[in-house]
Coordinates of N, CA, C and O in Angstrom, one line a residue:
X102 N 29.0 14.0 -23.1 CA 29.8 14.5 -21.9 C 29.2 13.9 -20.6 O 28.0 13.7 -20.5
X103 N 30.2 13.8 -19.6 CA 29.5 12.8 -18.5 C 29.5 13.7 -17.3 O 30.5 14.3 -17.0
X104 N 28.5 13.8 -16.7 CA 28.3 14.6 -15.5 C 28.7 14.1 -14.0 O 28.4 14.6 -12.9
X105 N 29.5 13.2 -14.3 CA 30.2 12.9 -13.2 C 31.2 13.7 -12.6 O 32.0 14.3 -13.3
X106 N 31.1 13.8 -11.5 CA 32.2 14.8 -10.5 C 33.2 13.9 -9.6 O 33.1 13.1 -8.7
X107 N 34.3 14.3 -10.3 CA 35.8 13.1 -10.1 C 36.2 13.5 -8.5 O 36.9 12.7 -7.9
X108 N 35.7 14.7 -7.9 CA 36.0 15.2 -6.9 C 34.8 14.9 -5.7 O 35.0 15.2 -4.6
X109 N 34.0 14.5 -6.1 CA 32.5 13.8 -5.1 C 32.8 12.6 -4.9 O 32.9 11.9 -5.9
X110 N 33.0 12.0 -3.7 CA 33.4 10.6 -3.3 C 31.6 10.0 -3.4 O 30.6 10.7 -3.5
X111 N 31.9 8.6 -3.4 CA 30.5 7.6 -3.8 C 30.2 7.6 -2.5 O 30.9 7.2 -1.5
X112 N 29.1 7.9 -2.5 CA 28.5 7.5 -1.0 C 27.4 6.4 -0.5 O 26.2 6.6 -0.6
X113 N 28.0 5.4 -0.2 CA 27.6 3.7 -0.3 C 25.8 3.8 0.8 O 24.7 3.4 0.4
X114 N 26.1 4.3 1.8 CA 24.9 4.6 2.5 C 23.8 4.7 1.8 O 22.9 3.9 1.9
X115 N 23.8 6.5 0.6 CA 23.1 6.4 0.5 C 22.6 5.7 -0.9 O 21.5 5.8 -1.3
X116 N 23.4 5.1 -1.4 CA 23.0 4.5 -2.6 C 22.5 3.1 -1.8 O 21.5 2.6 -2.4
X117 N 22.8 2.6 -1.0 CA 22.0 1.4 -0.1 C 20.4 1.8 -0.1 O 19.4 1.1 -0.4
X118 N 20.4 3.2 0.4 CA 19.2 3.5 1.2 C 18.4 3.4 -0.2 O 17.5 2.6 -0.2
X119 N 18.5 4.0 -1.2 CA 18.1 3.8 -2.5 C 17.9 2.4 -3.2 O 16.7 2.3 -3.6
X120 N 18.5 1.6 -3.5 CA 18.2 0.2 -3.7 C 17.2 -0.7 -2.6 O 16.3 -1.5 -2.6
X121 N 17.9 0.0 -1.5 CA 16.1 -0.4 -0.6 C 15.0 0.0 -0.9 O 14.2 -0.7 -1.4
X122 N 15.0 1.6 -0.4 CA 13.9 2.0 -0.9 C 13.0 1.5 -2.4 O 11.8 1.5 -2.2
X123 N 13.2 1.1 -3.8 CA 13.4 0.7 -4.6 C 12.9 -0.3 -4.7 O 11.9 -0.5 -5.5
X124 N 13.3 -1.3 -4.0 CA 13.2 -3.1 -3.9 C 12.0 -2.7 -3.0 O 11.0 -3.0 -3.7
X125 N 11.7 -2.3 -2.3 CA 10.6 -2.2 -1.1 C 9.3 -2.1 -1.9 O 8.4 -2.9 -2.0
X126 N 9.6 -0.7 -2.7 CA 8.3 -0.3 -3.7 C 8.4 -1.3 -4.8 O 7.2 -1.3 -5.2
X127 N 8.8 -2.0 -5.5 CA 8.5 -2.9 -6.6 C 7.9 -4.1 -5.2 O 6.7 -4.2 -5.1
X128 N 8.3 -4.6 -4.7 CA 7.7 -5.3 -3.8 C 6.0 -5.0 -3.2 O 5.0 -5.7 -3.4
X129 N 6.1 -3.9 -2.7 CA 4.5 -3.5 -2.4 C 3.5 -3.8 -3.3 O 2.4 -4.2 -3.2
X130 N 4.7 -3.3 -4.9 CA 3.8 -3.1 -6.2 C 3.1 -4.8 -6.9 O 2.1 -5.2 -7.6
X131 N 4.2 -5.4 -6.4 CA 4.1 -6.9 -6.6 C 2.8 -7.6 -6.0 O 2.0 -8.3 -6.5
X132 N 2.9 -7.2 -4.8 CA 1.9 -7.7 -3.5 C 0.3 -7.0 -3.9 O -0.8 -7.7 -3.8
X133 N 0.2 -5.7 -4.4 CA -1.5 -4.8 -4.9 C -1.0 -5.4 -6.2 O -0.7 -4.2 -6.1
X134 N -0.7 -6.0 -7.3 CA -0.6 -6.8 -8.6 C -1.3 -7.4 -8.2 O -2.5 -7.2 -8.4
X135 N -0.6 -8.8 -7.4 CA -1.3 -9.8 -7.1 C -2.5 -10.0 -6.4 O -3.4 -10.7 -6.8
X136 N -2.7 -9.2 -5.2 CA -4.0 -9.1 -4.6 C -5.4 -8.4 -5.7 O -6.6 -8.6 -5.7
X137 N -4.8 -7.8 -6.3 CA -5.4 -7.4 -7.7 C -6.6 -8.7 -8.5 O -7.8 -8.8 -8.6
X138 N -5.4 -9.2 -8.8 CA -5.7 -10.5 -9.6 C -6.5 -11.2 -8.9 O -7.7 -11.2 -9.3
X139 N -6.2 -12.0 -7.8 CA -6.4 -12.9 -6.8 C -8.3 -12.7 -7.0 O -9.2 -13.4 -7.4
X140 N -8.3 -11.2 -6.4 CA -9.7 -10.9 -5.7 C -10.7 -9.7 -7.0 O -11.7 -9.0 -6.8
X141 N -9.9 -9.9 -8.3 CA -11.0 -9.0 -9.6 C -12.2 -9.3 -9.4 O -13.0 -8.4 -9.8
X142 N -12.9 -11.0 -8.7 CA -14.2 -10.6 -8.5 C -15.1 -11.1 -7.7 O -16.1 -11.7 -7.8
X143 N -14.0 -10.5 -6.6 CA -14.8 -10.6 -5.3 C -15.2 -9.5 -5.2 O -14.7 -8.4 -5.4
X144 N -16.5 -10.1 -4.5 CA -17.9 -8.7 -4.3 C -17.7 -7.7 -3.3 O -17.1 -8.0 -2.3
X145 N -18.2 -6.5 -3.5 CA -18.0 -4.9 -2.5 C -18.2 -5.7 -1.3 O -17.6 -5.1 -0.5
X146 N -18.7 -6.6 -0.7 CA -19.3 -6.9 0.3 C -17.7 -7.3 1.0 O -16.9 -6.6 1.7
X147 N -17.6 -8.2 0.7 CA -16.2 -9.0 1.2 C -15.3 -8.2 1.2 O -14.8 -8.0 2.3
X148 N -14.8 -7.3 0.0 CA -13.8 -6.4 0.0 C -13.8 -5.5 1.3 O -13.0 -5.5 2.2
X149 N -15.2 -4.7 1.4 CA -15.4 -4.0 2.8 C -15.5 -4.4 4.1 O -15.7 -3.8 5.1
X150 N -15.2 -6.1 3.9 CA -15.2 -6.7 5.5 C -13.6 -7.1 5.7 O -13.2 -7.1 6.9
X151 N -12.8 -7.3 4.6 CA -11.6 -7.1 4.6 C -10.8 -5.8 5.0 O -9.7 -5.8 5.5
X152 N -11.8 -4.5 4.5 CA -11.3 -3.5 5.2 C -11.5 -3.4 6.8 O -11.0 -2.5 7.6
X153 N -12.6 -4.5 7.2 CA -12.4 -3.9 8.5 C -11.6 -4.7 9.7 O -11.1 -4.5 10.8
X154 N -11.6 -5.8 8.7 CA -10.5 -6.8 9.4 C -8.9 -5.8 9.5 O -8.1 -5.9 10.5
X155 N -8.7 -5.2 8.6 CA -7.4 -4.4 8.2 C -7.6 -3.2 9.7 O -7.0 -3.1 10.8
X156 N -8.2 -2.9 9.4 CA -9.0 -1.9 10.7 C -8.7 -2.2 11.8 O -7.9 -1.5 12.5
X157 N -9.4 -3.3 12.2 CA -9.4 -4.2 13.4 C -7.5 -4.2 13.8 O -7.1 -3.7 14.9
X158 N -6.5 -4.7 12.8 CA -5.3 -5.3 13.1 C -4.8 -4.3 13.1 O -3.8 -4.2 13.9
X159 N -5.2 -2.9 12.4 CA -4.0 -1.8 12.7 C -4.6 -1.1 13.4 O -4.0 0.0 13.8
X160 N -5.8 -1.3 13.9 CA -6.6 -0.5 15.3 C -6.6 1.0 15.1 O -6.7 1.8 16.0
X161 N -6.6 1.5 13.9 CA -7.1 2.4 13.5 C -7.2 2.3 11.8 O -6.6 1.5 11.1
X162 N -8.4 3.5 11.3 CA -8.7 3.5 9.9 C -8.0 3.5 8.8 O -8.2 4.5 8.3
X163 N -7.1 2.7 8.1 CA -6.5 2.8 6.9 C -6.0 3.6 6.0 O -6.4 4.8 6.1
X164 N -5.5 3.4 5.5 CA -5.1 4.2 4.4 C -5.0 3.3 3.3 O -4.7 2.1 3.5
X165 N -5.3 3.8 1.8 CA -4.9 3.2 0.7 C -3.3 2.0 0.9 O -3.2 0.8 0.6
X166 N -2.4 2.7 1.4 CA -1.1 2.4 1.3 C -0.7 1.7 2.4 O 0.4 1.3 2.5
X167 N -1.7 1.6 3.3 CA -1.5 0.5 4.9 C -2.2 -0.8 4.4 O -2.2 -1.7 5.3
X168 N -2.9 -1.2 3.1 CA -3.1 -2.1 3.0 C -3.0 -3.2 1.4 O -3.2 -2.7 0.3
X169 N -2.7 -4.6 1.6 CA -2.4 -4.7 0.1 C -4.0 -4.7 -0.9 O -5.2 -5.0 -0.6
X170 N -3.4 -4.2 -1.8 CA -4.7 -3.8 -2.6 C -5.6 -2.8 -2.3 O -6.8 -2.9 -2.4
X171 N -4.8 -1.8 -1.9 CA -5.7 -0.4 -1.3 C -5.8 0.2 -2.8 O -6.9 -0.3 -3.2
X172 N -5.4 0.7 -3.5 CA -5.4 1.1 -4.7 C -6.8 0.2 -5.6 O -7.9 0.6 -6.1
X173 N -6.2 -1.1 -5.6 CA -7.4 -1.7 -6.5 C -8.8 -2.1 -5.5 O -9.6 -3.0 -5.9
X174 N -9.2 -1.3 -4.2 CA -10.2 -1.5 -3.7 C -10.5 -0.2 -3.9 O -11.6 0.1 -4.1
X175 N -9.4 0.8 -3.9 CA -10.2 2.1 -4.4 C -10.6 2.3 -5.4 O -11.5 3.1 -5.3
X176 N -10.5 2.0 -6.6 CA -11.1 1.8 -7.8 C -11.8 1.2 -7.9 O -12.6 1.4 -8.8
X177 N -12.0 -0.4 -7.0 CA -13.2 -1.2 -7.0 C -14.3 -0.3 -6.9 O -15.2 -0.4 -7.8
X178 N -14.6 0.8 -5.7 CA -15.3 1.6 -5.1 C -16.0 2.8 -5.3 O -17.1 3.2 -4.9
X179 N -14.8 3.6 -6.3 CA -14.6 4.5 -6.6 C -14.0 5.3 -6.1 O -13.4 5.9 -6.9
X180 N -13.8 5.8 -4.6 CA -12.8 6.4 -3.8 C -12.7 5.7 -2.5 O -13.7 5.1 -2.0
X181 N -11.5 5.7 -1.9 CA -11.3 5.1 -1.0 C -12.4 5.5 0.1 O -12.9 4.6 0.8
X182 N -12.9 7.0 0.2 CA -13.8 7.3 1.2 C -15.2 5.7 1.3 O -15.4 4.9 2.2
X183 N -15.8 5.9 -0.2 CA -16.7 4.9 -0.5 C -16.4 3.9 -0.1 O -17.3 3.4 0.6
X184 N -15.1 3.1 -0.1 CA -15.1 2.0 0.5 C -15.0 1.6 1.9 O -15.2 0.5 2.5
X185 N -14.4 3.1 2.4 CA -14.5 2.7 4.1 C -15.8 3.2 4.7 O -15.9 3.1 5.9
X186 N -17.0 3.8 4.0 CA -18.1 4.0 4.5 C -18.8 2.6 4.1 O -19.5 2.2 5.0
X187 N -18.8 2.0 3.2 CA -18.9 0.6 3.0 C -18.5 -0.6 4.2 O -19.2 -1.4 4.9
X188 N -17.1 -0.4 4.2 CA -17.1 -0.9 5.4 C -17.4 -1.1 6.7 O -17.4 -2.1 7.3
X189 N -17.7 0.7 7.3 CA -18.4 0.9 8.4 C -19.6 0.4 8.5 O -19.9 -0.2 9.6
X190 N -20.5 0.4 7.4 CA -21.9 -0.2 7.4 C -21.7 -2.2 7.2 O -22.5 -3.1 7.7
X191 N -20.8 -2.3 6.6 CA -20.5 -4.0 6.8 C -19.9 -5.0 8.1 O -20.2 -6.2 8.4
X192 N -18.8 -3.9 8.9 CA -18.8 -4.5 9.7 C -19.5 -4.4 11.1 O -20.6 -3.8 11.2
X193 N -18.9 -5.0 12.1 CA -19.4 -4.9 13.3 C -19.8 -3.4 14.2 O -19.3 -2.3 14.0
X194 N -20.7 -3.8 14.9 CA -20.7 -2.3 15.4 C -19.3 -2.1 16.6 O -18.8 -2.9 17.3
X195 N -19.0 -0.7 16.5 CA -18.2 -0.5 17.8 C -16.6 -0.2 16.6 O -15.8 0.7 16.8
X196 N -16.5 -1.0 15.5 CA -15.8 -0.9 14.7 C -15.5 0.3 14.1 O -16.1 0.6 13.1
X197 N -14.0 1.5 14.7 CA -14.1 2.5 14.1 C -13.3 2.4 12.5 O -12.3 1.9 12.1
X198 N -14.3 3.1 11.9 CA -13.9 3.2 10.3 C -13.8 4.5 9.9 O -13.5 4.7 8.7

């Protein structure tokens, strides 16, 4: 039996907003895959100077999800806290982390 309602018009909007949404997130998922791969073994050092480069461009401290491969630097680290105190101690001074 089909749960469709013959009396609910299709609403094109939000089914757009949905295949965006959708394509966006397989996309991000694509980009922390590959950054994944790319950098499996590059060392805590670099990873946390990349976080401050990420820092630097968004002029404020990060989030897992503001940057590609936040996920697999948090697990490099163990928690993301770990790697942005890593970072603070890596990069420049004056650098807020």
């Amino acid at each position: 039996m089909s749960h469709w309602d013959p009396n609910r018009k299709f609403d094109y909007n939000n089914w757009c907003n949905q295949q965006i949404a959708q394509r966006t997130k397989d996309a991000l998922a694509a980009r922390d895959a590959a950054f994944a791969e790319k950098h499996a073994g590059t060392p805590l050092r670099e990873l946390a100077l990349y976080l401050v480069r990420q820092a630097q461009t968004l002029r404020h401290t990060p989030s897992p999800c503001e940057v590609d491969g936040g996920t697999f630097i948090e697990e490099r680290f163990g928690s993301w806290d770990a790697a942005l105190r890593s970072a603070a101690h890596s990069g420049p001074k004056g650098v807020w982390l």
